[in-house]
């Protein structure tokens, strides 16, 4: 149910953003050939489906039989950002969606649903990515709905 309601749309959005970013990057170079890496697409699919779980570069690189240093370089070259930042962005997008749709869930519960053990760490990460704390963002979003 969570996958259908919240995660799948986020997965689609994040994958579309990655596709556009890769297209822009590839067209800015002389060589415009885009190499399809099916194994890496499976990696992104796995991450996009499990970002709210405890997930690390070690778990993903081991699952897909990559050496960790290679996986980190490959991930950055394919997405333009490091693995940890990518996970945080997915989690915060999911948190924003939960805040929008679920008025009866506390911010601590949202933090937990998004994969954060600490509400303070969640709040700090949320602010770092969006420029607002979760409470400020919730208040701002509530005002824009009125």
PDB file of C-alpha atoms in Angstrom:
ATOM      1  CA  UNK A   1       0.000   0.000   0.000  1.00  0.00           C
ATOM      2  CA  UNK A   2       2.785   2.449   0.915  1.00  0.00           C
ATOM      3  CA  UNK A   3       4.567   1.617  -2.348  1.00  0.00           C
ATOM      4  CA  UNK A   4       1.484   2.294  -4.465  1.00  0.00           C
ATOM      5  CA  UNK A   5       0.428   5.498  -2.711  1.00  0.00           C
ATOM      6  CA  UNK A   6       3.696   7.238  -1.997  1.00  0.00           C
ATOM      7  CA  UNK A   7       6.825   5.455  -3.114  1.00  0.00           C
ATOM      8  CA  UNK A   8       5.916   4.595  -6.687  1.00  0.00           C
ATOM      9  CA  UNK A   9       5.192   8.236  -7.658  1.00  0.00           C
ATOM     10  CA  UNK A  10       8.462   9.265  -5.968  1.00  0.00           C
ATOM     11  CA  UNK A  11      10.258   6.475  -7.786  1.00  0.00           C
ATOM     12  CA  UNK A  12       8.855   7.697 -11.099  1.00  0.00           C
ATOM     13  CA  UNK A  13       9.782  11.319 -10.356  1.00  0.00           C
ATOM     14  CA  UNK A  14      13.300  10.475  -9.209  1.00  0.00           C
ATOM     15  CA  UNK A  15      13.936   8.197 -12.159  1.00  0.00           C
ATOM     16  CA  UNK A  16      12.644  10.866 -14.555  1.00  0.00           C
ATOM     17  CA  UNK A  17      14.924  13.471 -12.937  1.00  0.00           C
ATOM     18  CA  UNK A  18      17.880  11.126 -13.266  1.00  0.00           C
ATOM     19  CA  UNK A  19      17.044  10.498 -16.894  1.00  0.00           C
ATOM     20  CA  UNK A  20      16.862  14.229 -17.644  1.00  0.00           C
ATOM     21  CA  UNK A  21      20.074  14.906 -15.744  1.00  0.00           C
ATOM     22  CA  UNK A  22      21.885  12.193 -17.682  1.00  0.00           C
ATOM     23  CA  UNK A  23      20.492  13.440 -20.983  1.00  0.00           C
ATOM     24  CA  UNK A  24      21.573  17.001 -20.261  1.00  0.00           C
ATOM     25  CA  UNK A  25      25.015  15.878 -19.157  1.00  0.00           C
ATOM     26  CA  UNK A  26      25.469  13.617 -22.173  1.00  0.00           C
ATOM     27  CA  UNK A  27      24.331  16.236 -24.672  1.00  0.00           C
ATOM     28  CA  UNK A  28      26.715  18.785 -23.184  1.00  0.00           C
ATOM     29  CA  UNK A  29      29.644  16.588 -24.252  1.00  0.00           C
ATOM     30  CA  UNK A  30      30.782  15.946 -27.797  1.00  0.00           C
ATOM     31  CA  UNK A  31      29.840  12.294 -27.578  1.00  0.00           C
ATOM     32  CA  UNK A  32      26.059  11.925 -27.282  1.00  0.00           C
ATOM     33  CA  UNK A  33      25.852   8.178 -27.062  1.00  0.00           C
ATOM     34  CA  UNK A  34      23.955   7.045 -23.967  1.00  0.00           C
ATOM     35  CA  UNK A  35      25.039   3.649 -22.746  1.00  0.00           C
ATOM     36  CA  UNK A  36      22.271   1.665 -21.107  1.00  0.00           C
ATOM     37  CA  UNK A  37      23.596  -0.136 -18.060  1.00  0.00           C
ATOM     38  CA  UNK A  38      20.901  -2.622 -17.145  1.00  0.00           C
ATOM     39  CA  UNK A  39      22.623  -3.709 -13.951  1.00  0.00           C
ATOM     40  CA  UNK A  40      22.864  -0.137 -12.717  1.00  0.00           C
ATOM     41  CA  UNK A  41      19.211   0.465 -13.612  1.00  0.00           C
ATOM     42  CA  UNK A  42      18.376  -2.481 -11.349  1.00  0.00           C
ATOM     43  CA  UNK A  43      20.481  -0.883  -8.611  1.00  0.00           C
ATOM     44  CA  UNK A  44      18.537   2.397  -8.919  1.00  0.00           C
ATOM     45  CA  UNK A  45      15.254   0.539  -8.936  1.00  0.00           C
ATOM     46  CA  UNK A  46      16.241  -1.323  -5.771  1.00  0.00           C
ATOM     47  CA  UNK A  47      17.323   1.897  -4.035  1.00  0.00           C
ATOM     48  CA  UNK A  48      14.166   3.729  -5.086  1.00  0.00           C
ATOM     49  CA  UNK A  49      12.047   0.912  -3.678  1.00  0.00           C
ATOM     50  CA  UNK A  50      13.988   0.502  -0.387  1.00  0.00           C
ATOM     51  CA  UNK A  51      15.246   4.000   0.488  1.00  0.00           C
ATOM     52  CA  UNK A  52      13.186   4.141   3.708  1.00  0.00           C
ATOM     53  CA  UNK A  53      14.902   0.999   5.036  1.00  0.00           C
ATOM     54  CA  UNK A  54      18.371   0.890   6.607  1.00  0.00           C
ATOM     55  CA  UNK A  55      20.380   1.012   3.393  1.00  0.00           C
ATOM     56  CA  UNK A  56      24.084   1.635   2.906  1.00  0.00           C
ATOM     57  CA  UNK A  57      26.617   1.558   0.114  1.00  0.00           C
ATOM     58  CA  UNK A  58      27.841  -1.723   1.599  1.00  0.00           C
ATOM     59  CA  UNK A  59      24.428  -3.401   1.460  1.00  0.00           C
ATOM     60  CA  UNK A  60      23.733  -2.276  -2.098  1.00  0.00           C
ATOM     61  CA  UNK A  61      27.215  -2.976  -3.473  1.00  0.00           C
ATOM     62  CA  UNK A  62      27.201  -6.434  -1.888  1.00  0.00           C
ATOM     63  CA  UNK A  63      23.696  -7.202  -3.139  1.00  0.00           C
ATOM     64  CA  UNK A  64      24.686  -6.384  -6.722  1.00  0.00           C
ATOM     65  CA  UNK A  65      28.241  -7.777  -6.522  1.00  0.00           C
ATOM     66  CA  UNK A  66      30.095  -4.489  -6.922  1.00  0.00           C
ATOM     67  CA  UNK A  67      33.261  -3.576  -5.082  1.00  0.00           C
ATOM     68  CA  UNK A  68      32.286  -0.720  -2.772  1.00  0.00           C
ATOM     69  CA  UNK A  69      34.769   1.839  -4.218  1.00  0.00           C
ATOM     70  CA  UNK A  70      33.637   1.017  -7.770  1.00  0.00           C
ATOM     71  CA  UNK A  71      29.983   1.238  -6.762  1.00  0.00           C
ATOM     72  CA  UNK A  72      30.503   4.668  -5.157  1.00  0.00           C
ATOM     73  CA  UNK A  73      32.290   6.015  -8.258  1.00  0.00           C
ATOM     74  CA  UNK A  74      29.714   4.483 -10.609  1.00  0.00           C
ATOM     75  CA  UNK A  75      26.806   5.808  -8.568  1.00  0.00           C
ATOM     76  CA  UNK A  76      28.231   9.328  -8.577  1.00  0.00           C
ATOM     77  CA  UNK A  77      29.038   9.236 -12.282  1.00  0.00           C
ATOM     78  CA  UNK A  78      25.529   8.001 -13.153  1.00  0.00           C
ATOM     79  CA  UNK A  79      23.514  10.286 -10.838  1.00  0.00           C
ATOM     80  CA  UNK A  80      25.760  13.291 -10.319  1.00  0.00           C
ATOM     81  CA  UNK A  81      25.485  13.012  -6.526  1.00  0.00           C
ATOM     82  CA  UNK A  82      26.785  10.633  -3.902  1.00  0.00           C
ATOM     83  CA  UNK A  83      24.771   7.717  -2.563  1.00  0.00           C
ATOM     84  CA  UNK A  84      24.012   9.239   0.842  1.00  0.00           C
ATOM     85  CA  UNK A  85      22.703  12.490  -0.606  1.00  0.00           C
ATOM     86  CA  UNK A  86      20.528  10.543  -3.044  1.00  0.00           C
ATOM     87  CA  UNK A  87      18.993   8.553  -0.180  1.00  0.00           C
ATOM     88  CA  UNK A  88      18.377  11.736   1.807  1.00  0.00           C
ATOM     89  CA  UNK A  89      16.683  13.407  -1.154  1.00  0.00           C
ATOM     90  CA  UNK A  90      14.375  10.418  -1.670  1.00  0.00           C
ATOM     91  CA  UNK A  91      13.541  10.306   2.024  1.00  0.00           C
ATOM     92  CA  UNK A  92      12.814  14.030   2.254  1.00  0.00           C
ATOM     93  CA  UNK A  93      10.635  13.937  -0.878  1.00  0.00           C
ATOM     94  CA  UNK A  94       8.725  11.077   0.725  1.00  0.00           C
ATOM     95  CA  UNK A  95       8.440  13.069   3.963  1.00  0.00           C
ATOM     96  CA  UNK A  96       7.054  16.053   2.054  1.00  0.00           C
ATOM     97  CA  UNK A  97       4.461  13.795   0.453  1.00  0.00           C
ATOM     98  CA  UNK A  98       3.485  12.331   3.837  1.00  0.00           C
ATOM     99  CA  UNK A  99       3.231  15.799   5.389  1.00  0.00           C
ATOM    100  CA  UNK A 100       0.964  16.886   2.521  1.00  0.00           C
ATOM    101  CA  UNK A 101      -1.317  13.869   2.625  1.00  0.00           C
ATOM    102  CA  UNK A 102      -1.324  12.675   6.237  1.00  0.00           C
ATOM    103  CA  UNK A 103      -2.371  15.385   8.709  1.00  0.00           C
ATOM    104  CA  UNK A 104      -2.802  12.964  11.613  1.00  0.00           C
ATOM    105  CA  UNK A 105       0.775  11.615  11.577  1.00  0.00           C
ATOM    106  CA  UNK A 106       3.309  13.264  13.865  1.00  0.00           C
ATOM    107  CA  UNK A 107       6.623  14.478  12.495  1.00  0.00           C
ATOM    108  CA  UNK A 108       8.400  11.849  14.625  1.00  0.00           C
ATOM    109  CA  UNK A 109       6.339   9.132  12.958  1.00  0.00           C
ATOM    110  CA  UNK A 110       7.074  10.623   9.547  1.00  0.00           C
ATOM    111  CA  UNK A 111      10.785  10.607  10.371  1.00  0.00           C
ATOM    112  CA  UNK A 112      10.552   6.922  11.262  1.00  0.00           C
ATOM    113  CA  UNK A 113       8.537   6.045   8.133  1.00  0.00           C
ATOM    114  CA  UNK A 114      11.181   7.771   6.011  1.00  0.00           C
ATOM    115  CA  UNK A 115      14.023   5.740   7.511  1.00  0.00           C
ATOM    116  CA  UNK A 116      15.373   8.126  10.146  1.00  0.00           C
ATOM    117  CA  UNK A 117      16.008   6.820  13.661  1.00  0.00           C
ATOM    118  CA  UNK A 118      16.378  10.313  15.091  1.00  0.00           C
ATOM    119  CA  UNK A 119      13.699  13.006  14.662  1.00  0.00           C
ATOM    120  CA  UNK A 120      16.409  15.649  15.210  1.00  0.00           C
ATOM    121  CA  UNK A 121      18.576  14.236  12.433  1.00  0.00           C
ATOM    122  CA  UNK A 122      15.500  14.064  10.203  1.00  0.00           C
ATOM    123  CA  UNK A 123      14.677  17.702  10.960  1.00  0.00           C
ATOM    124  CA  UNK A 124      18.262  18.840  10.294  1.00  0.00           C
ATOM    125  CA  UNK A 125      18.412  16.907   7.019  1.00  0.00           C
ATOM    126  CA  UNK A 126      14.991  18.207   5.975  1.00  0.00           C
ATOM    127  CA  UNK A 127      16.140  21.793   6.571  1.00  0.00           C
ATOM    128  CA  UNK A 128      19.424  21.227   4.762  1.00  0.00           C
ATOM    129  CA  UNK A 129      17.605  19.955   1.650  1.00  0.00           C
ATOM    130  CA  UNK A 130      14.483  22.152   1.596  1.00  0.00           C
ATOM    131  CA  UNK A 131      15.555  25.265   3.515  1.00  0.00           C
ATOM    132  CA  UNK A 132      12.713  24.713   5.992  1.00  0.00           C
ATOM    133  CA  UNK A 133      12.264  22.600   9.094  1.00  0.00           C
ATOM    134  CA  UNK A 134       9.496  19.999   8.771  1.00  0.00           C
ATOM    135  CA  UNK A 135       7.258  22.137  11.028  1.00  0.00           C
ATOM    136  CA  UNK A 136       7.898  25.269   8.960  1.00  0.00           C
ATOM    137  CA  UNK A 137       7.265  23.360   5.765  1.00  0.00           C
ATOM    138  CA  UNK A 138       4.050  21.842   7.166  1.00  0.00           C
ATOM    139  CA  UNK A 139       2.842  25.287   8.254  1.00  0.00           C
ATOM    140  CA  UNK A 140       3.754  26.837   4.901  1.00  0.00           C
ATOM    141  CA  UNK A 141       2.071  24.006   3.019  1.00  0.00           C
ATOM    142  CA  UNK A 142      -1.068  24.290   5.198  1.00  0.00           C
ATOM    143  CA  UNK A 143      -1.238  28.034   4.441  1.00  0.00           C
ATOM    144  CA  UNK A 144      -0.912  27.447   0.723  1.00  0.00           C
ATOM    145  CA  UNK A 145      -3.837  24.974   0.840  1.00  0.00           C
ATOM    146  CA  UNK A 146      -6.162  27.557   2.426  1.00  0.00           C
TER     147      UNK A 146
END
